[in-house]
C-alpha cells in the first residue's frame, strides 16, 4: 500500500512532467477539468485541477464536483503518476475504474501516452 | 460514489442505443425479414426478435453492473473465461461490425446516387472520408443534439408508417399468418440484426453514477426500435409489392417514392443520412477506441496507439478502420452482395449474445461473492435461454430456406467469411499477440523505473494476462 504522502509526491512529479511537456500542453489546450483520484484500499482521495491543459493544483482530499473520478489501488495510483505503469492495461482488466465521458477517459490516457510512451 | 459534474439522462441512453441500431442498412434488413414471412406478417418476426433481445439485455445489465466500464464486452469475457477468449470474440465482433459499416456506406451511397446523378463510388469515398475527418477532428454529437436527431428520426418513421397505413385504409394481407415455421425462425434470426447496437450503450455506464439508467436505457431502446421497425415493415409491404422491395438494397426509397413521388425520395434520403450519421457518430468512435485500447494493451502494434497532436484522437485507428470499411463497401459495390453482410451481422450478434449469456454463468461460478448491482431474475434460466435461443438462431442464419433459394449463395458466403475471420483472429491472438507482447516486454525491462524507493508494479494483473510466452505476469 502506498501512503498518502507517497502519492502526493508522485502527483507533484506528475504535475511537473505534464506542465513541462509542450506537446501535451498543445494537445490538451482546450481541456479544463476537475479530477478526483481515489485509492480504494486506503480510502485516500486526491484532487487535481487542470486548466487549459495545465495542472494548476494537486491536493489531498476530494474537493468540488469532479468531471473525472479515477479509482484504483494506492500502489497503482502511485506507479501511474511516476510513469511506471501503463494505466490502459489496468483499466482494460477492470483494476482501474474511471467515471467520465469517453473523451475525458481518452484525454486522461493521452497524458501517460505522451509523457511516457514506452510505459 | 461522488456525483459527476455532467449527468446523462435516460432519454440520452435510449437515444444512443436506438440511434446506433437504426441505420440505413436497417431498412434493407427489415425487408429481408419480410421476405421470409408470408403476406404482411414480417412485423411478427421483428417483435419476437425484440422480445428475445430483452433476454440478452438482462445479461448485459448484470455484467455492466459488475464492471461499469467502457472496456465492456472484452472485460466481461476475460473475467468469465480468459484473455485469449476475450481477444478472439472481441476482435471478431468488432471486425464484423466494421464490415457492416461498409455495407451501411454502400446502401447510403445507393440512396444518394438515386437522389443525385453521381456515381455510387463517389458517394462511398465522400461519405467515408467525411466520417474520417469528423472523427479525427473529434467532433461528437452532444447529448441534446443526438437526442433531437434520433427522436425526430423515430417520430418520422412512425408518422410515415401510420400515414401509409391510413392511406391504404389499413388493408393488409395475412398480417397474422407467418407462413412456414422455418421461414419464421429464420426471419427472427435476421431480425436480431435490426437491434444490433442497443448494447453499445454499456460504455455509458462510465458516465453515470446512477447505474439503473443503463438497463432502463437498453430496454427503452429495444421497445422504440421494435415498435418503429414493426410499423415500418407493415407500412412498406402494404404499400409496395414485397417482391420489388426485397430485391432492392434501398426499399425505403421505393416506399417513399410510392408515397410522395420525388419528394418521398428526398425525404428518405434525409432519413438515411440521419440514420447513418447517428450510427457512425458512436459506432466509429467506439470501434476506433477499441483498436486504440488494444494497442495500448500491447495486443496490436504501437502505431495504433498514436494520437492526433491537436485533437487527441486515435487517428491511425480511425484511418485503419475506415480503410477496411471502404474496402468492404467497394467489394459490395462491385459484387452486389450486400445481403452477405446482413447475414454476417445477424450471426455475429447472435454469437456475442451467446457469449454474454455464458459470461453471466461463468462469472456467477468464478466470482459468486462479487457485488451485482443488477442480477438477472430467475436464477440461471434467462442466461441459459439466451445461450440456447441465440445459439439456434445463429445456426439457422446459415441454413438455406427452400422458400428463399436466392439467399443460399449469400448465406454460404457469410459462413465462409465468418470462418475466415475467426481463423485469422485465432492466428493473430495465439501467434502474433504473444510475439508482440514479448517484444514490448523486452523493451519494458530495459526501461529505468522512475518511482524512488521500491520496484514498480507493472501493467499486468498479478497472475493475470499470461499472454507472454510462459505465461509470466510481466509487463505486457
Coordinates of C-alpha atoms in Angstrom, one line a residue:
Chain A
X1 CA 0.0 0.0 0.0
X2 CA 1.2 3.5 -0.9
X3 CA 0.8 6.1 1.7
X4 CA -0.9 9.4 1.1
X5 CA 2.4 11.3 1.2
X6 CA 3.9 8.9 -1.4
X7 CA 1.0 9.5 -3.7
X8 CA 1.3 13.3 -3.2
X9 CA 5.0 13.1 -4.0
X10 CA 4.2 11.1 -7.2
X11 CA 1.5 13.6 -8.1
X12 CA 3.9 16.5 -7.7
X13 CA 6.3 14.9 -10.1
X14 CA 3.4 14.1 -12.5
X15 CA 2.5 17.8 -12.4
X16 CA 6.0 18.9 -13.4
X17 CA 6.2 16.3 -16.1
X18 CA 2.9 17.3 -17.6
X19 CA 3.4 21.0 -17.4
X20 CA 6.8 20.8 -18.9
X21 CA 5.7 18.8 -21.9
X22 CA 4.9 21.2 -24.7
X23 CA 3.4 18.5 -27.0
X24 CA 1.0 17.6 -24.2
X25 CA 0.1 21.2 -23.4
X26 CA -0.7 21.8 -27.1
X27 CA -2.9 18.7 -27.3
X28 CA -4.7 19.4 -24.1
X29 CA -5.0 23.2 -24.5
X30 CA -8.8 23.1 -24.5
X31 CA -9.1 20.6 -21.7
X32 CA -10.1 22.1 -18.3
X33 CA -11.3 19.6 -15.8
X34 CA -11.5 18.8 -12.1
X35 CA -10.3 15.3 -11.4
X36 CA -10.6 13.1 -8.3
X37 CA -8.3 10.2 -7.6
X38 CA -9.5 7.7 -5.0
X39 CA -7.2 5.0 -3.5
X40 CA -9.7 2.2 -2.9
X41 CA -7.5 0.2 -0.4
X42 CA -6.6 3.2 1.8
X43 CA -9.6 5.4 1.2
X44 CA -7.4 8.4 0.5
X45 CA -8.6 10.9 -2.0
X46 CA -6.8 13.5 -4.2
X47 CA -8.0 16.4 -6.3
X48 CA -6.3 17.7 -9.4
X49 CA -7.2 20.9 -11.3
X50 CA -6.5 21.1 -14.9
X51 CA -6.9 24.4 -16.6
X52 CA -6.4 24.5 -20.4
X53 CA -4.1 21.5 -20.2
X54 CA -2.0 22.9 -17.3
X55 CA -2.2 21.1 -14.0
X56 CA -2.7 24.1 -11.7
X57 CA -3.0 22.3 -8.4
X58 CA -2.9 18.9 -6.7
X59 CA -4.0 18.4 -3.1
X60 CA -5.1 15.8 -0.7
X61 CA -8.8 15.3 -0.2
X62 CA -11.8 15.3 -2.6
X63 CA -12.8 18.8 -3.3
X64 CA -15.6 20.0 -5.6
X65 CA -17.8 18.2 -8.1
X66 CA -15.5 16.3 -10.4
X67 CA -15.6 15.8 -14.2
X68 CA -13.5 12.7 -13.8
X69 CA -13.2 10.1 -11.0
X70 CA -10.4 7.6 -11.1
X71 CA -10.5 4.7 -8.6
X72 CA -7.5 2.3 -8.2
X73 CA -5.3 0.7 -5.6
X74 CA -2.9 3.1 -3.9
X75 CA 0.1 1.3 -5.4
X76 CA -1.3 1.6 -8.9
X77 CA -2.0 5.3 -8.5
X78 CA 1.5 5.9 -7.3
X79 CA 3.1 3.9 -10.1
X80 CA 0.8 5.5 -12.6
X81 CA 1.9 9.0 -11.6
X82 CA 5.5 8.0 -11.7
X83 CA 5.0 6.7 -15.2
X84 CA 6.0 3.1 -14.2
X85 CA 2.6 1.7 -15.0
X86 CA 0.6 1.5 -18.2
X87 CA -2.9 2.6 -16.9
X88 CA -4.6 1.3 -20.0
X89 CA -3.8 -2.3 -19.2
X90 CA -5.1 -2.0 -15.6
X91 CA -8.2 -0.2 -17.0
X92 CA -8.9 -2.9 -19.5
X93 CA -8.7 -5.5 -16.8
X94 CA -11.1 -3.6 -14.6
X95 CA -8.5 -2.8 -11.9
X96 CA -8.6 0.9 -12.5
X97 CA -12.1 2.3 -12.7
X98 CA -12.9 5.6 -14.4
X99 CA -16.1 7.7 -14.2
X100 CA -16.0 10.2 -17.0
X101 CA -17.1 10.8 -20.6
X102 CA -15.4 8.8 -23.3
X103 CA -13.4 11.9 -24.4
X104 CA -12.2 12.6 -20.9
X105 CA -11.1 9.0 -20.5
X106 CA -9.1 9.3 -23.7
X107 CA -7.6 12.6 -22.7
X108 CA -6.5 11.2 -19.4
X109 CA -4.8 8.2 -21.0
X110 CA -3.3 10.6 -23.5
X111 CA -1.3 12.2 -20.7
X112 CA 0.6 9.0 -19.9
X113 CA 0.8 8.1 -23.6
X114 CA 2.5 11.4 -24.4
X115 CA 4.8 11.7 -21.4
X116 CA 5.8 8.0 -21.1
X117 CA 5.0 6.4 -24.5
X118 CA 7.1 3.3 -23.5
X119 CA 5.3 2.7 -20.2
Chain B
X1 CA -19.9 7.4 -5.1
X2 CA -19.1 11.1 -5.9
X3 CA -21.5 12.6 -8.3
X4 CA -20.1 13.8 -11.7
X5 CA -20.5 17.3 -12.9
X6 CA -22.0 16.2 -16.1
X7 CA -25.1 14.0 -15.8
X8 CA -26.6 11.9 -18.6
X9 CA -30.3 11.3 -18.7
X10 CA -32.4 8.3 -19.6
X11 CA -33.6 9.9 -22.8
X12 CA -29.9 10.1 -23.9
X13 CA -29.2 6.5 -23.1
X14 CA -32.2 5.4 -25.1
X15 CA -31.4 7.7 -28.0
X16 CA -27.8 6.4 -28.0
X17 CA -28.8 2.8 -28.1
X18 CA -31.7 3.2 -30.6
X19 CA -29.8 5.7 -32.7
X20 CA -26.9 3.3 -33.1
X21 CA -29.2 0.4 -34.1
X22 CA -31.2 2.4 -36.6
X23 CA -29.0 2.6 -39.6
X24 CA -29.8 2.8 -43.3
X25 CA -29.0 -0.8 -43.7
X26 CA -31.8 -1.5 -41.2
X27 CA -34.4 -0.6 -43.9
X28 CA -32.8 -3.2 -46.2
X29 CA -32.7 -5.9 -43.5
X30 CA -36.2 -5.0 -42.4
X31 CA -37.4 -6.1 -45.9
X32 CA -35.0 -9.1 -45.7
X33 CA -37.1 -10.2 -42.6
X34 CA -40.3 -9.7 -44.6
X35 CA -39.1 -11.9 -47.4
X36 CA -39.1 -14.9 -45.0
X37 CA -42.6 -14.2 -43.8
X38 CA -45.9 -14.6 -45.6
X39 CA -48.0 -11.6 -46.6
X40 CA -47.7 -8.6 -44.3
X41 CA -46.7 -10.6 -41.2
X42 CA -43.0 -9.5 -41.1
X43 CA -43.8 -7.4 -38.1
X44 CA -44.2 -10.6 -36.0
X45 CA -40.6 -11.7 -36.5
X46 CA -39.4 -8.2 -35.6
X47 CA -41.4 -8.2 -32.4
X48 CA -40.2 -11.7 -31.4
X49 CA -36.6 -10.7 -32.2
X50 CA -37.2 -7.7 -29.9
X51 CA -38.6 -9.8 -27.1
X52 CA -35.6 -12.1 -27.1
X53 CA -33.4 -9.0 -27.2
X54 CA -34.8 -8.3 -23.8
X55 CA -33.3 -11.5 -22.5
X56 CA -29.9 -10.5 -23.9
X57 CA -30.3 -7.0 -22.4
X58 CA -30.8 -8.7 -18.9
X59 CA -27.4 -10.4 -19.3
X60 CA -25.7 -7.2 -20.3
X61 CA -27.3 -5.4 -17.4
X62 CA -25.9 -7.9 -14.9
X63 CA -22.4 -7.7 -16.5
X64 CA -22.2 -4.0 -16.8
X65 CA -23.4 -3.7 -13.2
X66 CA -20.4 -5.7 -12.1
X67 CA -18.0 -3.9 -14.4
X68 CA -19.2 -0.4 -15.3
X69 CA -16.5 0.3 -17.9
X70 CA -16.1 1.2 -21.5
X71 CA -13.8 -1.9 -21.7
X72 CA -17.2 -3.7 -21.7
X73 CA -17.5 -6.9 -23.7
X74 CA -13.8 -7.7 -23.7
X75 CA -13.6 -7.4 -19.9
X76 CA -16.7 -9.4 -19.3
X77 CA -15.4 -12.3 -21.3
X78 CA -11.9 -12.0 -19.8
X79 CA -13.2 -12.2 -16.3
X80 CA -15.6 -15.1 -17.1
X81 CA -13.1 -17.1 -19.1
X82 CA -9.7 -15.8 -20.1
X83 CA -8.0 -13.1 -22.0
X84 CA -7.5 -15.1 -25.2
X85 CA -11.2 -15.8 -25.4
X86 CA -11.9 -12.1 -24.8
X87 CA -9.5 -11.1 -27.6
X88 CA -10.9 -13.6 -30.1
X89 CA -14.6 -12.8 -29.6
X90 CA -14.0 -9.1 -29.1
X91 CA -11.9 -8.9 -32.3
X92 CA -14.3 -10.9 -34.4
X93 CA -17.3 -8.9 -33.1
X94 CA -15.5 -5.6 -33.8
X95 CA -14.3 -6.7 -37.2
X96 CA -17.7 -7.8 -38.4
X97 CA -19.2 -4.6 -37.0
X98 CA -16.7 -2.6 -39.1
X99 CA -17.6 -4.7 -42.1
X100 CA -21.3 -3.7 -41.5
X101 CA -20.1 -0.1 -41.6
X102 CA -19.0 -0.9 -45.2
X103 CA -22.5 -2.3 -46.0
X104 CA -24.1 0.8 -44.4
X105 CA -21.9 3.1 -46.6
X106 CA -22.8 1.1 -49.7
X107 CA -26.5 1.4 -49.1
X108 CA -26.4 5.1 -48.1
X109 CA -24.4 5.7 -51.3
X110 CA -27.1 3.9 -53.3
X111 CA -29.7 6.2 -51.8
X112 CA -27.6 9.3 -52.6
X113 CA -26.9 8.0 -56.1
X114 CA -30.7 7.7 -56.7
X115 CA -31.3 11.2 -55.5
X116 CA -28.3 12.8 -57.3
X117 CA -26.9 11.6 -60.6
X118 CA -23.4 11.0 -59.3
X119 CA -21.7 7.5 -59.4
X120 CA -22.1 5.5 -56.2
X121 CA -18.3 5.1 -55.8
X122 CA -18.0 8.9 -55.4
X123 CA -20.5 8.8 -52.6
X124 CA -18.7 5.9 -50.9
X125 CA -15.4 7.8 -50.8
X126 CA -17.1 11.1 -50.0
X127 CA -19.0 9.7 -47.0
X128 CA -16.2 7.7 -45.5
X129 CA -13.6 10.5 -45.9
X130 CA -16.1 12.9 -44.3
X131 CA -16.6 10.4 -41.4
X132 CA -12.8 10.0 -41.0
X133 CA -12.3 13.8 -40.9
X134 CA -15.1 14.3 -38.4
X135 CA -13.8 11.6 -36.1
X136 CA -10.2 12.7 -36.4
X137 CA -11.3 16.2 -35.6
X138 CA -13.0 14.7 -32.5
X139 CA -16.4 16.2 -33.3
X140 CA -19.1 14.3 -31.4
X141 CA -22.8 14.8 -31.3
X142 CA -23.6 16.3 -27.9
X143 CA -26.4 14.8 -25.8
X144 CA -29.2 17.1 -26.7
X145 CA -28.3 17.2 -30.4
X146 CA -28.2 13.5 -30.5
X147 CA -31.5 13.2 -28.7
X148 CA -33.3 15.6 -31.0
X149 CA -31.9 14.0 -34.2
X150 CA -32.7 10.4 -33.0
X151 CA -36.2 11.1 -31.7
X152 CA -37.0 13.2 -34.8
X153 CA -36.0 10.2 -36.9
X154 CA -38.1 7.8 -35.0
X155 CA -41.1 10.2 -35.0
X156 CA -40.8 10.5 -38.7
X157 CA -40.5 6.7 -39.1
X158 CA -43.6 6.1 -37.0
X159 CA -45.5 9.0 -38.6
X160 CA -44.8 7.9 -42.1
X161 CA -45.8 4.3 -41.3
X162 CA -49.2 5.4 -39.8
X163 CA -49.7 7.7 -42.8
X164 CA -49.0 4.9 -45.3
X165 CA -51.3 2.5 -43.5
X166 CA -54.1 5.1 -43.3
X167 CA -53.6 5.8 -47.0
X168 CA -54.1 2.1 -47.7
X169 CA -57.2 2.1 -45.4
X170 CA -55.3 -0.4 -43.2
X171 CA -55.8 -3.1 -45.9
X172 CA -53.3 -5.8 -45.0
X173 CA -52.5 -9.2 -46.5
X174 CA -52.5 -12.0 -43.9
X175 CA -50.8 -9.9 -41.2
X176 CA -51.3 -12.7 -38.6
X177 CA -50.2 -15.7 -40.8
X178 CA -46.5 -16.0 -40.6
X179 CA -46.1 -18.9 -43.1
X180 CA -43.7 -21.8 -42.6
X181 CA -42.1 -22.3 -39.1
X182 CA -38.6 -22.5 -40.6
X183 CA -39.2 -19.3 -42.5
X184 CA -40.4 -17.5 -39.4
X185 CA -37.4 -18.8 -37.3
X186 CA -35.0 -17.5 -40.0
X187 CA -36.8 -14.2 -40.1
X188 CA -36.4 -13.8 -36.4
X189 CA -32.7 -14.7 -36.8
X190 CA -32.3 -11.9 -39.3
X191 CA -34.5 -9.7 -37.2
X192 CA -31.8 -9.8 -34.5
X193 CA -29.6 -7.7 -36.8
X194 CA -32.2 -4.9 -36.6
X195 CA -31.4 -4.5 -32.9
X196 CA -27.6 -4.6 -33.4
X197 CA -26.2 -1.7 -31.4
X198 CA -28.6 -1.4 -28.4
X199 CA -25.9 -3.0 -26.2
X200 CA -23.3 -0.4 -27.3
X201 CA -24.7 1.9 -24.6
X202 CA -22.9 -0.1 -22.0
X203 CA -19.8 2.2 -22.1
X204 CA -22.2 5.0 -20.9
X205 CA -22.1 3.2 -17.5
X206 CA -18.8 5.0 -17.1
X207 CA -20.5 8.4 -17.5
X208 CA -23.1 8.0 -14.8
X209 CA -23.3 7.1 -11.1
X210 CA -26.9 6.1 -11.5
X211 CA -26.4 2.6 -12.8
X212 CA -30.1 1.8 -13.3
X213 CA -30.1 4.2 -16.3
X214 CA -28.2 1.6 -18.4
X215 CA -30.6 -1.4 -18.3
X216 CA -33.6 1.0 -18.5
X217 CA -32.0 2.7 -21.5
X218 CA -31.4 -0.7 -23.2
X219 CA -35.0 -1.8 -22.6
X220 CA -36.3 1.6 -23.8
X221 CA -34.2 1.4 -26.9
X222 CA -35.5 -2.1 -27.7
X223 CA -39.1 -1.0 -27.3
X224 CA -38.6 2.0 -29.5
X225 CA -36.8 0.0 -32.2
X226 CA -39.3 -2.8 -32.1
X227 CA -42.3 -0.5 -32.4
X228 CA -40.8 1.6 -35.2
X229 CA -39.5 -1.4 -37.2
X230 CA -42.7 -3.4 -36.9
X231 CA -44.8 -0.5 -38.1
X232 CA -42.5 0.4 -40.9
X233 CA -42.4 -3.2 -42.0
X234 CA -46.2 -3.4 -42.4
X235 CA -46.4 0.0 -43.9
X236 CA -43.8 -0.8 -46.6
X237 CA -45.2 -4.2 -47.6
X238 CA -48.7 -2.9 -47.7
X239 CA -47.7 0.0 -50.0
X240 CA -45.2 -1.5 -52.4
X241 CA -45.0 -5.1 -53.7
X242 CA -42.9 -7.2 -51.4
X243 CA -41.2 -8.9 -54.4
X244 CA -40.0 -5.5 -55.5
X245 CA -38.9 -4.3 -52.1
X246 CA -37.0 -7.4 -51.1
X247 CA -34.9 -7.3 -54.3
X248 CA -33.7 -3.8 -53.7
X249 CA -30.9 -2.5 -51.4
X250 CA -32.9 0.7 -50.9
X251 CA -36.5 -0.5 -50.3
X252 CA -37.3 2.6 -48.2
X253 CA -36.6 4.9 -51.1
X254 CA -39.1 2.9 -53.3
X255 CA -41.6 3.2 -50.4
X256 CA -41.0 7.0 -50.1
X257 CA -41.4 7.3 -53.9
X258 CA -44.6 5.4 -53.9
X259 CA -46.0 7.7 -51.2
X260 CA -44.8 11.1 -52.3
X261 CA -43.0 10.8 -55.6
X262 CA -39.8 12.8 -55.9
X263 CA -40.4 14.4 -52.5
X264 CA -40.5 11.0 -51.0
X265 CA -37.1 10.1 -52.4
X266 CA -35.7 13.3 -50.9
X267 CA -37.3 12.6 -47.6
X268 CA -35.9 9.1 -47.5
X269 CA -32.5 10.4 -48.4
X270 CA -32.6 12.8 -45.5
X271 CA -33.7 10.0 -43.2
X272 CA -30.9 7.7 -44.5
X273 CA -28.3 10.4 -43.9
X274 CA -29.6 11.0 -40.3
X275 CA -29.7 7.2 -39.6
X276 CA -26.1 6.8 -40.9
X277 CA -24.8 9.8 -39.0
X278 CA -26.2 8.6 -35.7
X279 CA -24.8 5.2 -36.3
X280 CA -21.4 6.4 -37.4
X281 CA -21.2 9.0 -34.7
X282 CA -21.0 6.5 -31.9
X283 CA -20.0 3.4 -33.9
X284 CA -16.8 4.6 -35.4
X285 CA -15.8 6.3 -32.2
X286 CA -16.3 3.2 -30.1
X287 CA -14.6 0.9 -32.6
X288 CA -11.6 3.2 -33.0
X289 CA -11.2 3.4 -29.2
X290 CA -11.3 -0.4 -29.1
X291 CA -8.4 -0.5 -31.6
X292 CA -6.5 2.2 -29.6
X293 CA -7.1 0.3 -26.3
X294 CA -5.9 -3.0 -27.9
X295 CA -2.7 -1.2 -29.0
X296 CA -2.2 0.3 -25.5
X297 CA -2.7 -3.2 -24.1
X298 CA 0.1 -4.4 -26.5
X299 CA -2.3 -6.6 -28.4
X300 CA -1.9 -4.5 -31.6
X301 CA 1.2 -2.7 -33.0
X302 CA 2.1 0.5 -31.2
X303 CA 1.3 2.6 -34.2
X304 CA -2.4 2.3 -33.4
X305 CA -1.9 4.0 -30.0
X306 CA -0.7 7.2 -31.7
X307 CA -2.9 10.2 -31.0
X308 CA -3.5 13.3 -33.1
X309 CA -1.2 16.0 -31.8
X310 CA -4.0 18.6 -31.6
X311 CA -7.3 16.7 -31.1
X312 CA -6.1 13.7 -29.0
X313 CA -8.0 11.3 -31.2
X314 CA -6.6 7.9 -32.3
X315 CA -6.1 8.8 -35.9
X316 CA -4.2 5.7 -37.1
X317 CA -7.0 3.6 -35.6
X318 CA -9.7 5.7 -37.3
X319 CA -7.9 5.5 -40.7
X320 CA -7.4 1.8 -40.4
X321 CA -11.0 1.2 -39.5
X322 CA -12.3 3.3 -42.4
X323 CA -9.9 1.8 -44.8
X324 CA -11.4 -1.6 -44.0
X325 CA -14.9 -0.1 -44.3
X326 CA -14.0 1.4 -47.7
X327 CA -12.7 -2.0 -49.0
X328 CA -15.9 -3.8 -47.9
X329 CA -18.1 -1.1 -49.3
X330 CA -16.3 -1.2 -52.7
X331 CA -16.4 -5.0 -52.7
X332 CA -20.2 -4.8 -52.1
X333 CA -20.5 -2.2 -54.8
X334 CA -18.8 -4.3 -57.4
X335 CA -20.4 -7.7 -56.4
X336 CA -23.8 -6.5 -55.2
X337 CA -23.6 -9.0 -52.3
X338 CA -24.9 -6.7 -49.6
X339 CA -27.0 -9.5 -48.1
X340 CA -23.9 -11.3 -47.1
X341 CA -23.2 -8.6 -44.5
X342 CA -26.7 -8.7 -43.2
X343 CA -26.4 -12.4 -42.6
X344 CA -22.9 -11.9 -41.1
X345 CA -24.1 -9.1 -38.9
X346 CA -27.0 -11.1 -37.6
X347 CA -24.8 -14.1 -37.0
X348 CA -22.1 -12.2 -35.1
X349 CA -24.8 -10.5 -33.0
X350 CA -26.3 -13.9 -32.0
X351 CA -22.7 -15.2 -31.3
X352 CA -22.0 -12.3 -28.9
X353 CA -25.3 -12.8 -27.1
X354 CA -24.5 -16.5 -26.6
X355 CA -21.1 -15.5 -25.2
X356 CA -22.7 -12.9 -22.9
X357 CA -25.1 -15.5 -21.5
X358 CA -22.2 -17.8 -20.9
X359 CA -20.2 -15.0 -19.3
X360 CA -23.0 -14.4 -16.8
X361 CA -23.0 -18.0 -15.9
X362 CA -19.2 -18.2 -15.8
X363 CA -18.9 -15.1 -13.6
X364 CA -21.5 -16.5 -11.2
X365 CA -19.4 -19.6 -10.8
X366 CA -16.0 -17.8 -10.7
X367 CA -17.0 -14.7 -8.7
X368 CA -20.1 -15.6 -6.7
X369 CA -19.3 -13.1 -4.0
X370 CA -18.8 -10.1 -6.3
X371 CA -21.5 -7.5 -5.7
X372 CA -24.1 -7.3 -8.5
X373 CA -25.9 -4.1 -8.8
X374 CA -28.4 -5.9 -11.0
X375 CA -29.0 -9.6 -11.1
X376 CA -30.9 -11.4 -13.9
X377 CA -34.0 -12.8 -12.3
X378 CA -35.0 -16.5 -12.2
X379 CA -31.5 -17.8 -11.5
X380 CA -29.8 -19.4 -14.5
X381 CA -32.9 -19.6 -16.6
X382 CA -32.5 -16.5 -18.6
X383 CA -28.7 -16.8 -19.3
X384 CA -29.4 -20.4 -20.5
X385 CA -32.3 -19.3 -22.6
X386 CA -30.1 -16.7 -24.2
X387 CA -27.4 -19.3 -25.0
X388 CA -29.9 -21.8 -26.4
X389 CA -32.2 -19.4 -28.3
X390 CA -29.4 -17.3 -29.9
X391 CA -27.3 -20.5 -30.5
X392 CA -30.2 -21.9 -32.5
X393 CA -30.7 -18.6 -34.4
X394 CA -27.0 -18.5 -35.2
X395 CA -27.3 -21.9 -36.8
X396 CA -30.5 -21.0 -38.7
X397 CA -28.9 -18.0 -40.3
X398 CA -26.7 -20.3 -42.4
X399 CA -29.4 -22.9 -43.4
X400 CA -30.9 -22.2 -46.8
X401 CA -34.6 -21.8 -46.8
X402 CA -36.4 -23.6 -49.7
X403 CA -38.8 -20.6 -50.0
X404 CA -35.8 -18.2 -50.5
X405 CA -33.3 -20.1 -52.7
X406 CA -31.9 -16.8 -53.9
X407 CA -30.3 -16.2 -50.5
X408 CA -28.4 -19.5 -50.3
X409 CA -25.4 -18.1 -52.0
X410 CA -25.2 -15.1 -49.6
X411 CA -25.7 -17.4 -46.6
X412 CA -22.8 -19.6 -47.8
X413 CA -20.6 -16.6 -48.4
X414 CA -21.4 -15.2 -44.9
X415 CA -20.5 -18.6 -43.4
X416 CA -17.2 -18.7 -45.2
X417 CA -16.4 -15.1 -44.3
X418 CA -17.1 -15.8 -40.6
X419 CA -14.9 -18.9 -40.6
X420 CA -12.1 -16.9 -42.3
X421 CA -12.4 -14.0 -39.8
X422 CA -12.3 -16.5 -36.9
X423 CA -9.3 -18.3 -38.4
X424 CA -7.4 -15.1 -38.9
X425 CA -8.3 -13.9 -35.4
X426 CA -7.2 -17.2 -33.8
X427 CA -3.9 -17.0 -35.7
X428 CA -3.4 -13.4 -34.6
X429 CA -4.3 -14.0 -30.9
X430 CA -2.3 -17.2 -30.5
X431 CA 0.7 -16.3 -32.6
X432 CA 1.1 -12.6 -33.2
X433 CA -0.1 -11.2 -29.8
X434 CA 2.4 -13.3 -27.7
X435 CA 5.2 -12.3 -30.0
X436 CA 4.2 -8.6 -29.8
X437 CA 4.0 -8.7 -26.1
X438 CA 7.3 -10.5 -25.7
X439 CA 8.9 -7.7 -27.8
X440 CA 7.3 -4.9 -25.7
X441 CA 8.2 -6.8 -22.5
X442 CA 11.8 -6.8 -23.5
X443 CA 11.7 -3.1 -24.1
X444 CA 9.9 -2.5 -20.8
X445 CA 12.6 -4.5 -18.9
X446 CA 15.3 -2.1 -20.3
X447 CA 13.4 0.9 -19.0
X448 CA 14.6 2.5 -15.8
X449 CA 11.8 2.7 -13.2
X450 CA 11.2 6.3 -12.0
X451 CA 9.5 5.7 -8.7
X452 CA 12.0 6.0 -5.9
X453 CA 12.4 3.5 -3.1
X454 CA 10.9 0.3 -4.4
X455 CA 10.4 -1.6 -7.7
X456 CA 7.4 -0.6 -9.7
X457 CA 4.3 -2.7 -10.3
X458 CA 3.7 -3.5 -14.0
X459 CA 0.7 -3.1 -16.2
X460 CA -0.1 -6.8 -16.0
X461 CA -2.6 -8.0 -13.4
X462 CA -0.9 -10.2 -10.8
X463 CA -1.2 -13.7 -12.2
X464 CA -3.4 -12.4 -14.9
X465 CA -2.7 -11.6 -18.5
X466 CA -0.4 -14.6 -19.1
X467 CA -0.2 -13.9 -22.8
X468 CA 3.6 -13.8 -22.9
X469 CA 5.5 -17.0 -23.6
X470 CA 5.5 -18.9 -20.4
X471 CA 2.5 -17.0 -19.1
X472 CA 4.5 -14.8 -16.8
X473 CA 2.8 -11.8 -15.3
X474 CA 5.3 -9.3 -16.6
X475 CA 4.8 -6.0 -18.4
X476 CA 2.7 -6.7 -21.4

